[in-house]
Amino acid sequence: MRVALDEARAAAELGEVPIGAVVVCDGDLVARAHNLRETHRDPTAHAEMIAIREAARRLDRWRLSDCTVYVTLEPCPMCAGAMHQARVARCVYGASDPKAGALGTLYDLSDDERLNHRFEVTPGVMSDECGSLLRAFFGRLRRDGGGFGPDDAAGSPRI
């Protein structure tokens, strides 16, 4: 989770929402990423999505059934769905997401009996550190009267 937090800090330095993710397989770190939605102008450029894609590329397979994804914020439905599709074994996350959390807070895509794959979830790891990084980022954004640009009128950034 410390590496994921480093990635989240890297995102904040770019003006991105500070979320970081890493993928670990058989004890080896195979991918690390941070949010790049604003930088890439890509709604799918969440830290988890980028890290899962990179892990699949590096491992040369789409099934990540021996992998754990560590992420600083509870994944949204898109990212939890990608974990389901990649058949990850486990997700460990820091802060819960009351607005979009899909691994137990609003939904639970990790343990839905209607789906063909279930995976283990460990919530709340280093949640204070993960949450304070996000609160500080959004506090600065509000204080500075900022946003992410013209698209902000449609809604707030993910969290």
mmCIF file with all atom_site columns, N, CA and C in Angstrom, residues 50-92:
data_model
loop_
_atom_site.group_PDB
_atom_site.id
_atom_site.type_symbol
_atom_site.label_atom_id
_atom_site.label_alt_id
_atom_site.label_comp_id
_atom_site.label_asym_id
_atom_site.label_entity_id
_atom_site.label_seq_id
_atom_site.pdbx_PDB_ins_code
_atom_site.Cartn_x
_atom_site.Cartn_y
_atom_site.Cartn_z
_atom_site.occupancy
_atom_site.B_iso_or_equiv
_atom_site.pdbx_formal_charge
_atom_site.auth_seq_id
_atom_site.auth_comp_id
_atom_site.auth_asym_id
_atom_site.auth_atom_id
_atom_site.pdbx_PDB_model_num
ATOM 1   N N  . ILE A 1 50 ? -5.214  1.328   -15.332 1.00 0.00 ? 50 ILE A N  1
ATOM 2   C CA . ILE A 1 50 ? -3.876  1.412   -15.929 1.00 0.00 ? 50 ILE A CA 1
ATOM 3   C C  . ILE A 1 50 ? -2.983  0.306   -15.377 1.00 0.00 ? 50 ILE A C  1
ATOM 4   N N  . ALA A 1 51 ? -3.050  0.088   -14.061 1.00 0.00 ? 51 ALA A N  1
ATOM 5   C CA . ALA A 1 51 ? -2.204  -0.945  -13.436 1.00 0.00 ? 51 ALA A CA 1
ATOM 6   C C  . ALA A 1 51 ? -2.596  -2.347  -13.908 1.00 0.00 ? 51 ALA A C  1
ATOM 7   N N  . ILE A 1 52 ? -3.893  -2.612  -14.036 1.00 0.00 ? 52 ILE A N  1
ATOM 8   C CA . ILE A 1 52 ? -4.343  -3.927  -14.512 1.00 0.00 ? 52 ILE A CA 1
ATOM 9   C C  . ILE A 1 52 ? -3.892  -4.159  -15.953 1.00 0.00 ? 52 ILE A C  1
ATOM 10  N N  . ARG A 1 53 ? -4.044  -3.140  -16.796 1.00 0.00 ? 53 ARG A N  1
ATOM 11  C CA . ARG A 1 53 ? -3.588  -3.269  -18.190 1.00 0.00 ? 53 ARG A CA 1
ATOM 12  C C  . ARG A 1 53 ? -2.086  -3.542  -18.254 1.00 0.00 ? 53 ARG A C  1
ATOM 13  N N  . GLU A 1 54 ? -1.327  -2.804  -17.446 1.00 0.00 ? 54 GLU A N  1
ATOM 14  C CA . GLU A 1 54 ? 0.131   -2.976  -17.455 1.00 0.00 ? 54 GLU A CA 1
ATOM 15  C C  . GLU A 1 54 ? 0.519   -4.364  -16.945 1.00 0.00 ? 54 GLU A C  1
ATOM 16  N N  . ALA A 1 55 ? -0.149  -4.835  -15.898 1.00 0.00 ? 55 ALA A N  1
ATOM 17  C CA . ALA A 1 55 ? 0.148   -6.181  -15.369 1.00 0.00 ? 55 ALA A CA 1
ATOM 18  C C  . ALA A 1 55 ? -0.142  -7.239  -16.425 1.00 0.00 ? 55 ALA A C  1
ATOM 19  N N  . ALA A 1 56 ? -1.265  -7.122  -17.109 1.00 0.00 ? 56 ALA A N  1
ATOM 20  C CA . ALA A 1 56 ? -1.605  -8.088  -18.157 1.00 0.00 ? 56 ALA A CA 1
ATOM 21  C C  . ALA A 1 56 ? -0.573  -8.065  -19.282 1.00 0.00 ? 56 ALA A C  1
ATOM 22  N N  . ARG A 1 57 ? -0.130  -6.865  -19.647 1.00 0.00 ? 57 ARG A N  1
ATOM 23  C CA . ARG A 1 57 ? 0.880   -6.738  -20.694 1.00 0.00 ? 57 ARG A CA 1
ATOM 24  C C  . ARG A 1 57 ? 2.201   -7.372  -20.249 1.00 0.00 ? 57 ARG A C  1
ATOM 25  N N  . ARG A 1 58 ? 2.630   -7.043  -19.040 1.00 0.00 ? 58 ARG A N  1
ATOM 26  C CA . ARG A 1 58 ? 3.913   -7.568  -18.557 1.00 0.00 ? 58 ARG A CA 1
ATOM 27  C C  . ARG A 1 58 ? 3.886   -9.080  -18.350 1.00 0.00 ? 58 ARG A C  1
ATOM 28  N N  . LEU A 1 59 ? 2.752   -9.587  -17.889 1.00 0.00 ? 59 LEU A N  1
ATOM 29  C CA . LEU A 1 59 ? 2.644   -11.027 -17.648 1.00 0.00 ? 59 LEU A CA 1
ATOM 30  C C  . LEU A 1 59 ? 2.248   -11.782 -18.916 1.00 0.00 ? 59 LEU A C  1
ATOM 31  N N  . ASP A 1 60 ? 1.866   -11.037 -19.942 1.00 0.00 ? 60 ASP A N  1
ATOM 32  C CA . ASP A 1 60 ? 1.457   -11.595 -21.229 1.00 0.00 ? 60 ASP A CA 1
ATOM 33  C C  . ASP A 1 60 ? 0.258   -12.540 -21.088 1.00 0.00 ? 60 ASP A C  1
ATOM 34  N N  . ARG A 1 61 ? -0.720  -12.092 -20.293 1.00 0.00 ? 61 ARG A N  1
ATOM 35  C CA . ARG A 1 61 ? -1.963  -12.849 -20.120 1.00 0.00 ? 61 ARG A CA 1
ATOM 36  C C  . ARG A 1 61 ? -3.021  -11.928 -19.527 1.00 0.00 ? 61 ARG A C  1
ATOM 37  N N  . TRP A 1 62 ? -4.271  -12.222 -19.810 1.00 0.00 ? 62 TRP A N  1
ATOM 38  C CA . TRP A 1 62 ? -5.336  -11.389 -19.273 1.00 0.00 ? 62 TRP A CA 1
ATOM 39  C C  . TRP A 1 62 ? -5.853  -11.895 -17.934 1.00 0.00 ? 62 TRP A C  1
ATOM 40  N N  . ARG A 1 63 ? -5.660  -13.166 -17.655 1.00 0.00 ? 63 ARG A N  1
ATOM 41  C CA . ARG A 1 63 ? -6.100  -13.712 -16.368 1.00 0.00 ? 63 ARG A CA 1
ATOM 42  C C  . ARG A 1 63 ? -5.047  -13.404 -15.307 1.00 0.00 ? 63 ARG A C  1
ATOM 43  N N  . LEU A 1 64 ? -5.466  -12.651 -14.322 1.00 0.00 ? 64 LEU A N  1
ATOM 44  C CA . LEU A 1 64 ? -4.561  -12.263 -13.239 1.00 0.00 ? 64 LEU A CA 1
ATOM 45  C C  . LEU A 1 64 ? -4.970  -12.968 -11.945 1.00 0.00 ? 64 LEU A C  1
ATOM 46  N N  . SER A 1 65 ? -5.277  -14.243 -12.073 1.00 0.00 ? 65 SER A N  1
ATOM 47  C CA . SER A 1 65 ? -5.860  -15.002 -10.970 1.00 0.00 ? 65 SER A CA 1
ATOM 48  C C  . SER A 1 65 ? -4.907  -15.241 -9.801  1.00 0.00 ? 65 SER A C  1
ATOM 49  N N  . ASP A 1 66 ? -3.637  -14.962 -9.977  1.00 0.00 ? 66 ASP A N  1
ATOM 50  C CA . ASP A 1 66 ? -2.673  -15.088 -8.878  1.00 0.00 ? 66 ASP A CA 1
ATOM 51  C C  . ASP A 1 66 ? -2.209  -13.716 -8.395  1.00 0.00 ? 66 ASP A C  1
ATOM 52  N N  . CYS A 1 67 ? -2.977  -12.678 -8.714  1.00 0.00 ? 67 CYS A N  1
ATOM 53  C CA . CYS A 1 67 ? -2.558  -11.303 -8.419  1.00 0.00 ? 67 CYS A CA 1
ATOM 54  C C  . CYS A 1 67 ? -3.454  -10.620 -7.390  1.00 0.00 ? 67 CYS A C  1
ATOM 55  N N  . THR A 1 68 ? -2.844  -9.674  -6.702  1.00 0.00 ? 68 THR A N  1
ATOM 56  C CA . THR A 1 68 ? -3.546  -8.793  -5.772  1.00 0.00 ? 68 THR A CA 1
ATOM 57  C C  . THR A 1 68 ? -3.381  -7.372  -6.259  1.00 0.00 ? 68 THR A C  1
ATOM 58  N N  . VAL A 1 69 ? -4.488  -6.631  -6.276  1.00 0.00 ? 69 VAL A N  1
ATOM 59  C CA . VAL A 1 69 ? -4.467  -5.209  -6.616  1.00 0.00 ? 69 VAL A CA 1
ATOM 60  C C  . VAL A 1 69 ? -4.552  -4.431  -5.307  1.00 0.00 ? 69 VAL A C  1
ATOM 61  N N  . TYR A 1 70 ? -3.606  -3.532  -5.109  1.00 0.00 ? 70 TYR A N  1
ATOM 62  C CA . TYR A 1 70 ? -3.620  -2.620  -3.963  1.00 0.00 ? 70 TYR A CA 1
ATOM 63  C C  . TYR A 1 70 ? -3.974  -1.248  -4.498  1.00 0.00 ? 70 TYR A C  1
ATOM 64  N N  . VAL A 1 71 ? -4.952  -0.590  -3.887  1.00 0.00 ? 71 VAL A N  1
ATOM 65  C CA . VAL A 1 71 ? -5.380  0.726   -4.373  1.00 0.00 ? 71 VAL A CA 1
ATOM 66  C C  . VAL A 1 71 ? -5.755  1.600   -3.181  1.00 0.00 ? 71 VAL A C  1
ATOM 67  N N  . THR A 1 72 ? -5.470  2.885   -3.293  1.00 0.00 ? 72 THR A N  1
ATOM 68  C CA . THR A 1 72 ? -5.658  3.790   -2.159  1.00 0.00 ? 72 THR A CA 1
ATOM 69  C C  . THR A 1 72 ? -7.119  4.148   -1.888  1.00 0.00 ? 72 THR A C  1
ATOM 70  N N  . LEU A 1 73 ? -7.988  4.007   -2.874  1.00 0.00 ? 73 LEU A N  1
ATOM 71  C CA . LEU A 1 73 ? -9.411  4.296   -2.709  1.00 0.00 ? 73 LEU A CA 1
ATOM 72  C C  . LEU A 1 73 ? -10.225 3.103   -3.206  1.00 0.00 ? 73 LEU A C  1
ATOM 73  N N  . GLU A 1 74 ? -11.286 2.791   -2.515  1.00 0.00 ? 74 GLU A N  1
ATOM 74  C CA . GLU A 1 74 ? -12.168 1.702   -2.935  1.00 0.00 ? 74 GLU A CA 1
ATOM 75  C C  . GLU A 1 74 ? -12.547 1.868   -4.404  1.00 0.00 ? 74 GLU A C  1
ATOM 76  N N  . PRO A 1 75 ? -12.375 0.831   -5.204  1.00 0.00 ? 75 PRO A N  1
ATOM 77  C CA . PRO A 1 75 ? -12.661 0.926   -6.634  1.00 0.00 ? 75 PRO A CA 1
ATOM 78  C C  . PRO A 1 75 ? -14.124 1.246   -6.961  1.00 0.00 ? 75 PRO A C  1
ATOM 79  N N  . CYS A 1 76 ? -14.287 1.968   -8.057  1.00 0.00 ? 76 CYS A N  1
ATOM 80  C CA . CYS A 1 76 ? -15.601 2.292   -8.606  1.00 0.00 ? 76 CYS A CA 1
ATOM 81  C C  . CYS A 1 76 ? -16.123 1.060   -9.361  1.00 0.00 ? 76 CYS A C  1
ATOM 82  N N  . PRO A 1 77 ? -17.366 1.104   -9.853  1.00 0.00 ? 77 PRO A N  1
ATOM 83  C CA . PRO A 1 77 ? -17.887 -0.047  -10.601 1.00 0.00 ? 77 PRO A CA 1
ATOM 84  C C  . PRO A 1 77 ? -17.052 -0.434  -11.819 1.00 0.00 ? 77 PRO A C  1
ATOM 85  N N  . MET A 1 78 ? -16.508 0.542   -12.542 1.00 0.00 ? 78 MET A N  1
ATOM 86  C CA . MET A 1 78 ? -15.694 0.219   -13.718 1.00 0.00 ? 78 MET A CA 1
ATOM 87  C C  . MET A 1 78 ? -14.445 -0.560  -13.308 1.00 0.00 ? 78 MET A C  1
ATOM 88  N N  . CYS A 1 79 ? -13.759 -0.078  -12.287 1.00 0.00 ? 79 CYS A N  1
ATOM 89  C CA . CYS A 1 79 ? -12.506 -0.710  -11.868 1.00 0.00 ? 79 CYS A CA 1
ATOM 90  C C  . CYS A 1 79 ? -12.761 -2.055  -11.193 1.00 0.00 ? 79 CYS A C  1
ATOM 91  N N  . ALA A 1 80 ? -13.814 -2.138  -10.390 1.00 0.00 ? 80 ALA A N  1
ATOM 92  C CA . ALA A 1 80 ? -14.171 -3.426  -9.783  1.00 0.00 ? 80 ALA A CA 1
ATOM 93  C C  . ALA A 1 80 ? -14.572 -4.419  -10.871 1.00 0.00 ? 80 ALA A C  1
ATOM 94  N N  . GLY A 1 81 ? -15.249 -3.935  -11.905 1.00 0.00 ? 81 GLY A N  1
ATOM 95  C CA . GLY A 1 81 ? -15.606 -4.791  -13.036 1.00 0.00 ? 81 GLY A CA 1
ATOM 96  C C  . GLY A 1 81 ? -14.380 -5.280  -13.777 1.00 0.00 ? 81 GLY A C  1
ATOM 97  N N  . ALA A 1 82 ? -13.374 -4.421  -13.925 1.00 0.00 ? 82 ALA A N  1
ATOM 98  C CA . ALA A 1 82 ? -12.129 -4.837  -14.575 1.00 0.00 ? 82 ALA A CA 1
ATOM 99  C C  . ALA A 1 82 ? -11.427 -5.904  -13.737 1.00 0.00 ? 82 ALA A C  1
ATOM 100 N N  . MET A 1 83 ? -11.471 -5.767  -12.418 1.00 0.00 ? 83 MET A N  1
ATOM 101 C CA . MET A 1 83 ? -10.876 -6.784  -11.545 1.00 0.00 ? 83 MET A CA 1
ATOM 102 C C  . MET A 1 83 ? -11.604 -8.111  -11.703 1.00 0.00 ? 83 MET A C  1
ATOM 103 N N  . HIS A 1 84 ? -12.911 -8.036  -11.806 1.00 0.00 ? 84 HIS A N  1
ATOM 104 C CA . HIS A 1 84 ? -13.712 -9.241  -12.041 1.00 0.00 ? 84 HIS A CA 1
ATOM 105 C C  . HIS A 1 84 ? -13.325 -9.871  -13.377 1.00 0.00 ? 84 HIS A C  1
ATOM 106 N N  . GLN A 1 85 ? -13.263 -9.063  -14.431 1.00 0.00 ? 85 GLN A N  1
ATOM 107 C CA . GLN A 1 85 ? -12.937 -9.578  -15.759 1.00 0.00 ? 85 GLN A CA 1
ATOM 108 C C  . GLN A 1 85 ? -11.527 -10.158 -15.817 1.00 0.00 ? 85 GLN A C  1
ATOM 109 N N  . ALA A 1 86 ? -10.593 -9.561  -15.060 1.00 0.00 ? 86 ALA A N  1
ATOM 110 C CA . ALA A 1 86 ? -9.208  -10.044 -15.039 1.00 0.00 ? 86 ALA A CA 1
ATOM 111 C C  . ALA A 1 86 ? -9.035  -11.234 -14.095 1.00 0.00 ? 86 ALA A C  1
ATOM 112 N N  . ARG A 1 87 ? -10.102 -11.570 -13.384 1.00 0.00 ? 87 ARG A N  1
ATOM 113 C CA . ARG A 1 87 ? -10.076 -12.708 -12.448 1.00 0.00 ? 87 ARG A CA 1
ATOM 114 C C  . ARG A 1 87 ? -9.033  -12.533 -11.344 1.00 0.00 ? 87 ARG A C  1
ATOM 115 N N  . VAL A 1 88 ? -8.851  -11.275 -10.863 1.00 0.00 ? 88 VAL A N  1
ATOM 116 C CA . VAL A 1 88 ? -7.882  -11.071 -9.787  1.00 0.00 ? 88 VAL A CA 1
ATOM 117 C C  . VAL A 1 88 ? -8.275  -11.906 -8.572  1.00 0.00 ? 88 VAL A C  1
ATOM 118 N N  . ALA A 1 89 ? -7.292  -12.263 -7.796  1.00 0.00 ? 89 ALA A N  1
ATOM 119 C CA . ALA A 1 89 ? -7.535  -13.059 -6.588  1.00 0.00 ? 89 ALA A CA 1
ATOM 120 C C  . ALA A 1 89 ? -8.005  -12.190 -5.429  1.00 0.00 ? 89 ALA A C  1
ATOM 121 N N  . ARG A 1 90 ? -7.482  -10.938 -5.377  1.00 0.00 ? 90 ARG A N  1
ATOM 122 C CA . ARG A 1 90 ? -7.734  -10.124 -4.192  1.00 0.00 ? 90 ARG A CA 1
ATOM 123 C C  . ARG A 1 90 ? -7.556  -8.652  -4.517  1.00 0.00 ? 90 ARG A C  1
ATOM 124 N N  . CYS A 1 91 ? -8.313  -7.824  -3.807  1.00 0.00 ? 91 CYS A N  1
ATOM 125 C CA . CYS A 1 91 ? -8.121  -6.377  -3.849  1.00 0.00 ? 91 CYS A CA 1
ATOM 126 C C  . CYS A 1 91 ? -7.978  -5.879  -2.421  1.00 0.00 ? 91 CYS A C  1
ATOM 127 N N  . VAL A 1 92 ? -6.963  -5.090  -2.195  1.00 0.00 ? 92 VAL A N  1
ATOM 128 C CA . VAL A 1 92 ? -6.726  -4.447  -0.904  1.00 0.00 ? 92 VAL A CA 1
ATOM 129 C C  . VAL A 1 92 ? -6.867  -2.954  -1.143  1.00 0.00 ? 92 VAL A C  1
#
